[in-house]
Coordinates of N, CA and C in Angstrom, one line a residue:
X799 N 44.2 -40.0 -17.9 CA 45.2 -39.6 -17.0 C 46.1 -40.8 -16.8
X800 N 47.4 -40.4 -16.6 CA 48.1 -41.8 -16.6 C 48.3 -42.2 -15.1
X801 N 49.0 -43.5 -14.8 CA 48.8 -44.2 -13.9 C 49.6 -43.3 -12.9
X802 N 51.1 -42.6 -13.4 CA 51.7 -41.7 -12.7 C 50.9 -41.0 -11.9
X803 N 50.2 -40.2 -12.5 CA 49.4 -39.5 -11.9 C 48.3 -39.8 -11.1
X804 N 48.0 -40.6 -11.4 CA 46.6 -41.1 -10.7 C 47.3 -41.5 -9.2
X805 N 48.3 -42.0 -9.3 CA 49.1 -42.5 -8.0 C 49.3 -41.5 -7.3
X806 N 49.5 -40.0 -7.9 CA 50.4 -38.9 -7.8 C 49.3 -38.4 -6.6
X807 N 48.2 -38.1 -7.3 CA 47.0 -37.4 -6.8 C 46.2 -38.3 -5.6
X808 N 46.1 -39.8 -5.6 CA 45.9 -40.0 -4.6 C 46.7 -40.0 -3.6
X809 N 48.0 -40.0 -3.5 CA 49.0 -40.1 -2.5 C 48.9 -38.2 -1.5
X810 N 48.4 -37.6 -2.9 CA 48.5 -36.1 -2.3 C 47.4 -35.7 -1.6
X811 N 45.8 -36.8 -2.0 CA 45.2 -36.4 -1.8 C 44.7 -36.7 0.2
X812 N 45.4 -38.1 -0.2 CA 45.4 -38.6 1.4 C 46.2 -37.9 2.4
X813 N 47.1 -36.6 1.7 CA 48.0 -36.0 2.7 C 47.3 -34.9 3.2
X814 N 46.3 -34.4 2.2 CA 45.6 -32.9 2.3 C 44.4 -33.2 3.2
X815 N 44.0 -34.4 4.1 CA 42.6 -34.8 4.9 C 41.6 -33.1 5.5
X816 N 41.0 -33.4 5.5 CA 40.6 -32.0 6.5 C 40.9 -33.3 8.1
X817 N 40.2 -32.0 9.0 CA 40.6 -32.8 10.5 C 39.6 -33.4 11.2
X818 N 39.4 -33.9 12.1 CA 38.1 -34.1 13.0 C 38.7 -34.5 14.5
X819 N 39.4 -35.4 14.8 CA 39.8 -36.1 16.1 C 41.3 -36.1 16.2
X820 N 42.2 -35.4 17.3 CA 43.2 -35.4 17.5 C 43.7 -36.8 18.2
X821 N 45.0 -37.9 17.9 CA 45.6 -38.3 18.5 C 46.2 -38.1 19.9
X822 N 46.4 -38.9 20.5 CA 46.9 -38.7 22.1 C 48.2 -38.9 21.7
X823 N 49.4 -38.4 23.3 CA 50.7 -38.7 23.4 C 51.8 -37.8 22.8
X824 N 51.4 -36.6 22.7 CA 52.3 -35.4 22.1 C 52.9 -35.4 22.8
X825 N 54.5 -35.1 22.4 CA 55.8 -34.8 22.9 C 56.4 -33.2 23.9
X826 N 57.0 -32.6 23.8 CA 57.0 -31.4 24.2 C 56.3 -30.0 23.4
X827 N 56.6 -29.0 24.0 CA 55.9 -27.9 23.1 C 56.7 -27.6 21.9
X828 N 57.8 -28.2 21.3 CA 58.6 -27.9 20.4 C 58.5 -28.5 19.3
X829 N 58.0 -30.3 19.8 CA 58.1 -31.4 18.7 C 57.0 -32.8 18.9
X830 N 56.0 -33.4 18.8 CA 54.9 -33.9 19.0 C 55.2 -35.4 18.1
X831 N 55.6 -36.4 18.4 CA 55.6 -37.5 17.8 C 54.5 -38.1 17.5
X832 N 54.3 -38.4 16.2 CA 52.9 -39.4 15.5 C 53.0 -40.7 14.8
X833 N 52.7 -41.6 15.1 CA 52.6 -42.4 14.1 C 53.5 -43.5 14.9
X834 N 53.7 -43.1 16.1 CA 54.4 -44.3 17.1 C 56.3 -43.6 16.6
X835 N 56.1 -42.6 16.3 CA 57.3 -42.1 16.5 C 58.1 -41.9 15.2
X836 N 57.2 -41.8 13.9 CA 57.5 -42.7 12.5 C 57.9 -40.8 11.9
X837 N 57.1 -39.8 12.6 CA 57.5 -38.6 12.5 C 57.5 -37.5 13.7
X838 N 58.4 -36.6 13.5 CA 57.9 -35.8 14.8 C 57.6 -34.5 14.1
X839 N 56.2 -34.1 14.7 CA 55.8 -32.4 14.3 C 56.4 -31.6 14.8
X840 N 57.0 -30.6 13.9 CA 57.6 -29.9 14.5 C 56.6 -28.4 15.1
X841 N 56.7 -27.8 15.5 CA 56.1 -26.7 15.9 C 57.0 -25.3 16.1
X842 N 56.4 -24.6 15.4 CA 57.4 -22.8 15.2 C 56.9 -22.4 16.6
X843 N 57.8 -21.2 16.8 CA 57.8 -20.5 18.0 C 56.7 -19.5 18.4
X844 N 55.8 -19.8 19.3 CA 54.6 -19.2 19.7 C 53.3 -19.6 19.2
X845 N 53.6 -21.1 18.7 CA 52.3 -21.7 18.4 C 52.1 -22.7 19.3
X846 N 50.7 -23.4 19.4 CA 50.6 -24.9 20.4 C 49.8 -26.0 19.4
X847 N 50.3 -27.2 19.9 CA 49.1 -28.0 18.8 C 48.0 -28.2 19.7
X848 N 46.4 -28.0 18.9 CA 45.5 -28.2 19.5 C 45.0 -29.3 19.9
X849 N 44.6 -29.7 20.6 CA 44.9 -31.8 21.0 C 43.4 -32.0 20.8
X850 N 42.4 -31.2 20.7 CA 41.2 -31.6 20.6 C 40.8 -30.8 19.0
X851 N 41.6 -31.2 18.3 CA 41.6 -31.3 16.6 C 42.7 -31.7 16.2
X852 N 42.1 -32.1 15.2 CA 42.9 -33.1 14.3 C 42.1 -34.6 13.9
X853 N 43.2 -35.3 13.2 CA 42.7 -36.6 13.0 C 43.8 -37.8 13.1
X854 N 43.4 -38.9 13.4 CA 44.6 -40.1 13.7 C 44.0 -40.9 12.8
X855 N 45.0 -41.3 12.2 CA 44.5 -42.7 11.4 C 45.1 -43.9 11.7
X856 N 45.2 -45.2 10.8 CA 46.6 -46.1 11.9 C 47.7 -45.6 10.7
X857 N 47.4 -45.6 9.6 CA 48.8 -44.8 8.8 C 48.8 -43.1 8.5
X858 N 48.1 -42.5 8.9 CA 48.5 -41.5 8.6 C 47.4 -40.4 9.6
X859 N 48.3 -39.0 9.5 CA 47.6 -37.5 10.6 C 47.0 -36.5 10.2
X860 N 46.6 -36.0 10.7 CA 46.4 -34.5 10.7 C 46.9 -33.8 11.6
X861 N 47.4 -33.1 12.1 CA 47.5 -31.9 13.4 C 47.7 -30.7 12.9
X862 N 46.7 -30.0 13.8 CA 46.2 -28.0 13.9 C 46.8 -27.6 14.7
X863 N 47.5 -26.3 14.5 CA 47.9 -25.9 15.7 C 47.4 -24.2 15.8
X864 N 47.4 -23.5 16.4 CA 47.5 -22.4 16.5 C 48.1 -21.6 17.5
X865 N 48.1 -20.3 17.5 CA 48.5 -19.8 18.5 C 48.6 -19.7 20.4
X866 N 49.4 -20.1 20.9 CA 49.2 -21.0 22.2 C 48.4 -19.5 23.1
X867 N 48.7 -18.1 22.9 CA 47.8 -17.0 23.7 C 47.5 -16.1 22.8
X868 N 46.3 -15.4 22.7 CA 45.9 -14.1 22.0 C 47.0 -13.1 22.2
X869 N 47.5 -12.9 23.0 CA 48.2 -12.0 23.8 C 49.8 -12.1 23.3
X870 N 50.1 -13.2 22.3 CA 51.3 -13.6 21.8 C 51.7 -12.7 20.9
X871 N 52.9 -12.4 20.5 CA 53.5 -11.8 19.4 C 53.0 -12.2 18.3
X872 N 53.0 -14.1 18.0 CA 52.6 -14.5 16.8 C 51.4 -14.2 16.0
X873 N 51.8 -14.2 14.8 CA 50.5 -14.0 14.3 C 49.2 -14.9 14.4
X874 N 48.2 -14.2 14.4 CA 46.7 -14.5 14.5 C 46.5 -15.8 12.8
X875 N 46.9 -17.1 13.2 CA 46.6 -18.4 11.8 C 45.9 -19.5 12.8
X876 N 46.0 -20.6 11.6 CA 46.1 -21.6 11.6 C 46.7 -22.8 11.0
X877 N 47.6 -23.3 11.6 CA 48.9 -24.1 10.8 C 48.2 -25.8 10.7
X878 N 48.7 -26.5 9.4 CA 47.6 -27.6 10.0 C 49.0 -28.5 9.1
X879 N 48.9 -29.8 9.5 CA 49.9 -30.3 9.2 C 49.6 -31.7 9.6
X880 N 49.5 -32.7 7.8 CA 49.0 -33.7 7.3 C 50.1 -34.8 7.0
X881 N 50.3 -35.5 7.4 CA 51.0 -36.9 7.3 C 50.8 -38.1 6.7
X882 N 51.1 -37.8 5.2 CA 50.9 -39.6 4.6 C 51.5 -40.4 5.2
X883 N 50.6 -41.5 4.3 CA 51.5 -42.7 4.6 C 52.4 -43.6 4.4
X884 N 52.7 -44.3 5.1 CA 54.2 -44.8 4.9 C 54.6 -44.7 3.4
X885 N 55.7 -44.5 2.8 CA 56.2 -44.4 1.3 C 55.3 -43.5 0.6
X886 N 54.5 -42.6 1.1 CA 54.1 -42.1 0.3 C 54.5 -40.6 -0.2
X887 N 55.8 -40.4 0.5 CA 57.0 -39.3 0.2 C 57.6 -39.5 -1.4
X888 N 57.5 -40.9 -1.8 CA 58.4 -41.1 -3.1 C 57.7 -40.0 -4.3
X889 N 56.3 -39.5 -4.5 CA 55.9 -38.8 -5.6 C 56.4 -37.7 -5.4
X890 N 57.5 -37.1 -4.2 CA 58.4 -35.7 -4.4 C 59.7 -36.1 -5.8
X891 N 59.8 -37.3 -5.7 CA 60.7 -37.8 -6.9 C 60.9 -37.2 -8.0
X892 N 59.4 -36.8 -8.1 CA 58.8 -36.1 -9.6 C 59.8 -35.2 -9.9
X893 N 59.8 -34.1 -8.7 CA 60.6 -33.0 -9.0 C 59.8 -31.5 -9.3
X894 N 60.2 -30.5 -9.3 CA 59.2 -29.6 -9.2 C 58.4 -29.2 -10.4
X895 N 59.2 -29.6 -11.5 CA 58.2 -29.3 -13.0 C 57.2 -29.9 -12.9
X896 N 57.3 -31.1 -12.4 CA 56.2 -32.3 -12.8 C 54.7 -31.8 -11.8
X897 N 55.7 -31.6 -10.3 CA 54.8 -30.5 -9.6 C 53.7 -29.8 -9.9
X898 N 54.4 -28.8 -10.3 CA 53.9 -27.7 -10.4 C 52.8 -27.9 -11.9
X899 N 53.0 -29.1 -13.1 CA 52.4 -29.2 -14.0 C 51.4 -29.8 -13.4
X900 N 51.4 -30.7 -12.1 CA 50.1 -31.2 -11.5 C 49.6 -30.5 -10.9
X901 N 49.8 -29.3 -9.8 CA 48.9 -28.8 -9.1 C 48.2 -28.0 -10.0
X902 N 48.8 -27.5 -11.2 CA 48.1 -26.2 -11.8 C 47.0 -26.9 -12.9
X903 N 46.8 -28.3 -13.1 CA 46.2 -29.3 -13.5 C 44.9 -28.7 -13.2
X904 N 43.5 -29.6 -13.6 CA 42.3 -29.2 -12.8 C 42.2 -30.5 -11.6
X905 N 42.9 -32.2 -11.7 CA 42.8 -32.8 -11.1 C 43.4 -32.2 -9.9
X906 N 44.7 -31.8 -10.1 CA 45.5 -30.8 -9.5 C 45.0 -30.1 -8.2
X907 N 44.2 -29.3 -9.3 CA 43.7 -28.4 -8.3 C 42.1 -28.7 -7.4
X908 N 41.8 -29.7 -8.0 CA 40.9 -30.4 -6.8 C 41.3 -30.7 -5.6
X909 N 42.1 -31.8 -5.9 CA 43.0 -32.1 -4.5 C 43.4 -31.2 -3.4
X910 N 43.9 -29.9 -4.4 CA 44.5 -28.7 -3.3 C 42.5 -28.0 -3.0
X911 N 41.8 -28.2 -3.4 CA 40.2 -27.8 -2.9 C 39.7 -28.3 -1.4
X912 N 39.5 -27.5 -0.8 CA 38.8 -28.4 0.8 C 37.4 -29.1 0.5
X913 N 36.9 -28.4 -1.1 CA 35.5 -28.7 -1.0 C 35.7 -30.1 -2.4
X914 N 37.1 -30.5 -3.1 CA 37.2 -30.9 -4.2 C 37.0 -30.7 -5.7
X915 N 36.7 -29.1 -5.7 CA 36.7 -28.2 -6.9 C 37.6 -27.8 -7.2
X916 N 37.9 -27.9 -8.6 CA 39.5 -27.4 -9.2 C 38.9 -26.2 -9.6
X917 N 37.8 -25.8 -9.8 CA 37.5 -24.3 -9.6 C 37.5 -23.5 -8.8
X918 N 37.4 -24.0 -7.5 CA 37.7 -23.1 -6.5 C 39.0 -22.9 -6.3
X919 N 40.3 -23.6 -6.5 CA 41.7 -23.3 -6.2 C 42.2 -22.6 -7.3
X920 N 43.1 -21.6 -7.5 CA 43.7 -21.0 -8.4 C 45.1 -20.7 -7.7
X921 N 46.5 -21.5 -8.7 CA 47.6 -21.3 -7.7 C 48.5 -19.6 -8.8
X922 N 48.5 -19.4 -7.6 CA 49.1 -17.9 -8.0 C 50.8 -18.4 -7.8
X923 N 51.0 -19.1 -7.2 CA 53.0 -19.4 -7.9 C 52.8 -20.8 -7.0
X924 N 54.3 -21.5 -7.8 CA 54.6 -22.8 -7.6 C 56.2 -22.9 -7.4
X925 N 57.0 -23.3 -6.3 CA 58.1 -22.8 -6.2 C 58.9 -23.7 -5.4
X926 N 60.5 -24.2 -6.0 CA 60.8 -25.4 -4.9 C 61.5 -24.2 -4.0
X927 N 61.7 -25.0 -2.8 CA 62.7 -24.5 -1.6 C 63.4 -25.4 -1.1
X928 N 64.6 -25.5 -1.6 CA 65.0 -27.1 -0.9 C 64.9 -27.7 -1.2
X929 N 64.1 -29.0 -0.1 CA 63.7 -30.1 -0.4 C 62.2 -30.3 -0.6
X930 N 61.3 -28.4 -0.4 CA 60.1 -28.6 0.0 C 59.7 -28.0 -1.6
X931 N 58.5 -28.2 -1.7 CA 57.6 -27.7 -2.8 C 56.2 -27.0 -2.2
X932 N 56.7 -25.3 -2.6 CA 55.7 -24.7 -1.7 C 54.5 -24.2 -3.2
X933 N 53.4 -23.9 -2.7 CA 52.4 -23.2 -3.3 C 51.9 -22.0 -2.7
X934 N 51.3 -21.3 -3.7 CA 50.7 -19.5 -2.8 C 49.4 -20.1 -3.8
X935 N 48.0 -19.7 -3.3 CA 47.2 -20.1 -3.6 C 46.1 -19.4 -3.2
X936 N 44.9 -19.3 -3.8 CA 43.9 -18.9 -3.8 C 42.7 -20.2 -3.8
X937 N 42.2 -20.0 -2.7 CA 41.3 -21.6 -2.5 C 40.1 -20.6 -2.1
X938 N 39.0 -20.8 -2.8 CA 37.3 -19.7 -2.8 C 36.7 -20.5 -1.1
X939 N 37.2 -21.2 -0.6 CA 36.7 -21.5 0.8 C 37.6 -21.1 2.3
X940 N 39.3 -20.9 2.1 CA 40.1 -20.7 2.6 C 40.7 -18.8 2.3
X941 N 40.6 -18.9 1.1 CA 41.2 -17.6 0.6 C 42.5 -17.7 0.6
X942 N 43.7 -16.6 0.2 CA 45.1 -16.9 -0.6 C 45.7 -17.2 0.6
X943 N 46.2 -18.4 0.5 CA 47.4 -18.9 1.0 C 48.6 -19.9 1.2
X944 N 49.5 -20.2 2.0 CA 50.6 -21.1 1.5 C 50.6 -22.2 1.7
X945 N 50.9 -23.1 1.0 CA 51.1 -24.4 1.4 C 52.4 -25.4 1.2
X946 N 53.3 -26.0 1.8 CA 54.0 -26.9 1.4 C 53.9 -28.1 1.6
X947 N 54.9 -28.9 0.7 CA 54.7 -30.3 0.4 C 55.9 -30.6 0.3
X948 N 56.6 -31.6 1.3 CA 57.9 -32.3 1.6 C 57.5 -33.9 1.7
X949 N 58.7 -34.4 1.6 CA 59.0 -35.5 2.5 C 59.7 -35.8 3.1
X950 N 59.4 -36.8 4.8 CA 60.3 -36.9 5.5 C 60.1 -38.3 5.7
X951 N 61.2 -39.1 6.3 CA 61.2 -40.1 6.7 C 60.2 -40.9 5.6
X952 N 60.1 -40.9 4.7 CA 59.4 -41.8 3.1 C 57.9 -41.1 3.2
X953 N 57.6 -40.2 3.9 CA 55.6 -39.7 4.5 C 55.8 -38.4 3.6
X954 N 54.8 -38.5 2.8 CA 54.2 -37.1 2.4 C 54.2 -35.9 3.3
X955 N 54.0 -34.9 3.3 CA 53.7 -34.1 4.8 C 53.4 -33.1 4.3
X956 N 52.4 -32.5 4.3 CA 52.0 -31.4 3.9 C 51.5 -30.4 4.5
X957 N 51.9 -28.7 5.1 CA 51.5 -27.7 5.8 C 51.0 -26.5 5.0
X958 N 50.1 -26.5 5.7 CA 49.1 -25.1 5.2 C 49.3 -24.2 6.4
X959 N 49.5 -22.6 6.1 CA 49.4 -21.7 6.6 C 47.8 -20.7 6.8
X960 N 47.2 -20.7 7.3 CA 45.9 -19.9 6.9 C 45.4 -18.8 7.6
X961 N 44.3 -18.1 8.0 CA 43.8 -16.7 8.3 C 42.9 -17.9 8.8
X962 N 41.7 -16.5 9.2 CA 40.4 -17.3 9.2 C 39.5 -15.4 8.8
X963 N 38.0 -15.9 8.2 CA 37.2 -14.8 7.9 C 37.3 -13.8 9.2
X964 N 37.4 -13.9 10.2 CA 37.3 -12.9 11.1 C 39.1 -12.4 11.3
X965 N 40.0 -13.5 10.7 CA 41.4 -12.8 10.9 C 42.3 -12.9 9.9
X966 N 42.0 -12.7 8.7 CA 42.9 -13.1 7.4 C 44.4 -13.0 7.6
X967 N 45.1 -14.0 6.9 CA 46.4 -14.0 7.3 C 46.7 -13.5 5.9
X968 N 47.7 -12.2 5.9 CA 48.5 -11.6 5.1 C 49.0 -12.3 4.1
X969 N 49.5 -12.5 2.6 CA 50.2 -13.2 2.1 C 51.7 -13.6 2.7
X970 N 52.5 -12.6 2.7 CA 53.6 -12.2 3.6 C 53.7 -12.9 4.8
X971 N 52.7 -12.5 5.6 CA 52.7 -13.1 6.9 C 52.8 -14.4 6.9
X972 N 52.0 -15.2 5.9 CA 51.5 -16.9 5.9 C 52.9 -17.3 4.9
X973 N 53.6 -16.6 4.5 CA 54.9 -17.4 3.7 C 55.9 -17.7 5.0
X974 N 56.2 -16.3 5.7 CA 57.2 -16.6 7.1 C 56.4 -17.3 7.7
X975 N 55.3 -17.6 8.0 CA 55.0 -19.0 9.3 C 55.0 -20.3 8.0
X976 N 54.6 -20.4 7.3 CA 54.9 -21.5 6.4 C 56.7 -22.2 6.7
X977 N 57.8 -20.9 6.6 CA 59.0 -21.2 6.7 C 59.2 -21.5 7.9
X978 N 58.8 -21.2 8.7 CA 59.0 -21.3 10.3 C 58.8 -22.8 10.6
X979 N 57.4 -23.2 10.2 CA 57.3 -24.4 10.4 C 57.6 -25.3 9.5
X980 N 58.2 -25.3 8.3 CA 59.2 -26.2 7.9 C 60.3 -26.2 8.7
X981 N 60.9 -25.0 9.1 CA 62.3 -25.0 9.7 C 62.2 -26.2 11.0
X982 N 61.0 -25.6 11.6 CA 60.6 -26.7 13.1 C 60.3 -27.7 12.4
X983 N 59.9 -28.1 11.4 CA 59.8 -29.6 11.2 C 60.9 -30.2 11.2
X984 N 62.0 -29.5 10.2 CA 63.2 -30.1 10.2 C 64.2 -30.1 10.9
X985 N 63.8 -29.5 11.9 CA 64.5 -29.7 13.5 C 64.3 -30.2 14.3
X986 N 62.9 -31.2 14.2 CA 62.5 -32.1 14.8 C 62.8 -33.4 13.9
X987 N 62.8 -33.6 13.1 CA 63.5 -34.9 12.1 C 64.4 -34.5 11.7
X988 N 66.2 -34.5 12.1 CA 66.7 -34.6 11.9 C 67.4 -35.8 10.9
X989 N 67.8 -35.4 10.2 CA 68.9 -36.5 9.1 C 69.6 -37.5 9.8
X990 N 69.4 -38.4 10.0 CA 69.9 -40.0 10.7 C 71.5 -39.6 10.2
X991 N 72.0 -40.3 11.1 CA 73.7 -40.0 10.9 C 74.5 -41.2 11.0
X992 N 75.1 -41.7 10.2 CA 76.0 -42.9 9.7 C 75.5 -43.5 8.9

């Protein structure tokens, strides 16, 4: 495997953490600053971040969020949203071929594994949007769903949309909250101006 890649997959792999301990000092219900302010989470409409999950590192996050009431319109997920570290946005450089030739990889698809089996992920499409690079996926621990991979401010950042066994999220449904919360991401980091 060449060095490209080897760099490729650890930088992706540190973005993808599972969670354990949420950071203190979140911002409003709209936008949550991490990292001493190095990004702000954005948050779609009718979700909350859960403050007692996640993970803080000194360079890099995790934050979960879900649904702020049962009783809400939004759909019944789990949004989770992982922050490398510093410079480690530069492997979007690649571009989406190089992408999509890595996740569909078996190293590939370890990385995208919660359990680190490229057997258990199977990506059903690979697709740019923008600036983001989203996946639809089949992971044998999570079951089919979306995930994207941007950069902001030089940080990896990667969101997953998901169900849970007692509430599967629709394919459909987990692409529009996928979009939702890019949209809120990038409404909360806005493009520096001059």
């Amino acid at each position: 495997m060449s060095i490209w890649i080897s760099n490729l997959a650890a930088s992706i792999a540190l973005a993808v953490l599972a969670a354990c301990v949420a950071p203190d000092g979140y911002g409003t219900s709209r936008s949550a600053p991490v990292l001493e302010g190095a990004v702000n989470i954005g948050v779609p409409p009718g979700y909350c971040i859960d403050r007692s999950a996640g993970r803080a590192g000194r360079d890099s996050v995790v934050v979960l969020m879900g649904r702020c009431a049962d009783n809400s319109r939004a759909v019944a997920a789990l949004i989770s949203v992982s922050v490398g570290r510093s410079a480690s946005g530069g492997v979007m450089t690649a571009g989406g071929q190089t992408l999509a030739a890595f996740f569909t990889s078996a190293p590939g698809r370890a990385t995208l594994s919660r359990e680190g089996r490229a057997s258990d992920v199977r990506v059903i499409e690979a697709l740019g949007a923008g600036d983001a690079f989203l996946l639809h996926l089949a992971d044998r621990s999570v079951g089919e769903h979306w995930r994207a991979i941007v950069s902001v401010n030089g940080r990896l950042i990667t969101i997953s949309a998901t169900g849970t066994k007692a509430a599967p999220l629709a394919p459909a449904d987990g692409r529009k909250l996928l979009d939702a919360a890019l949209a809120a991401l990038r409404r909360a980091n806005p493009p520096a101006v001059g």
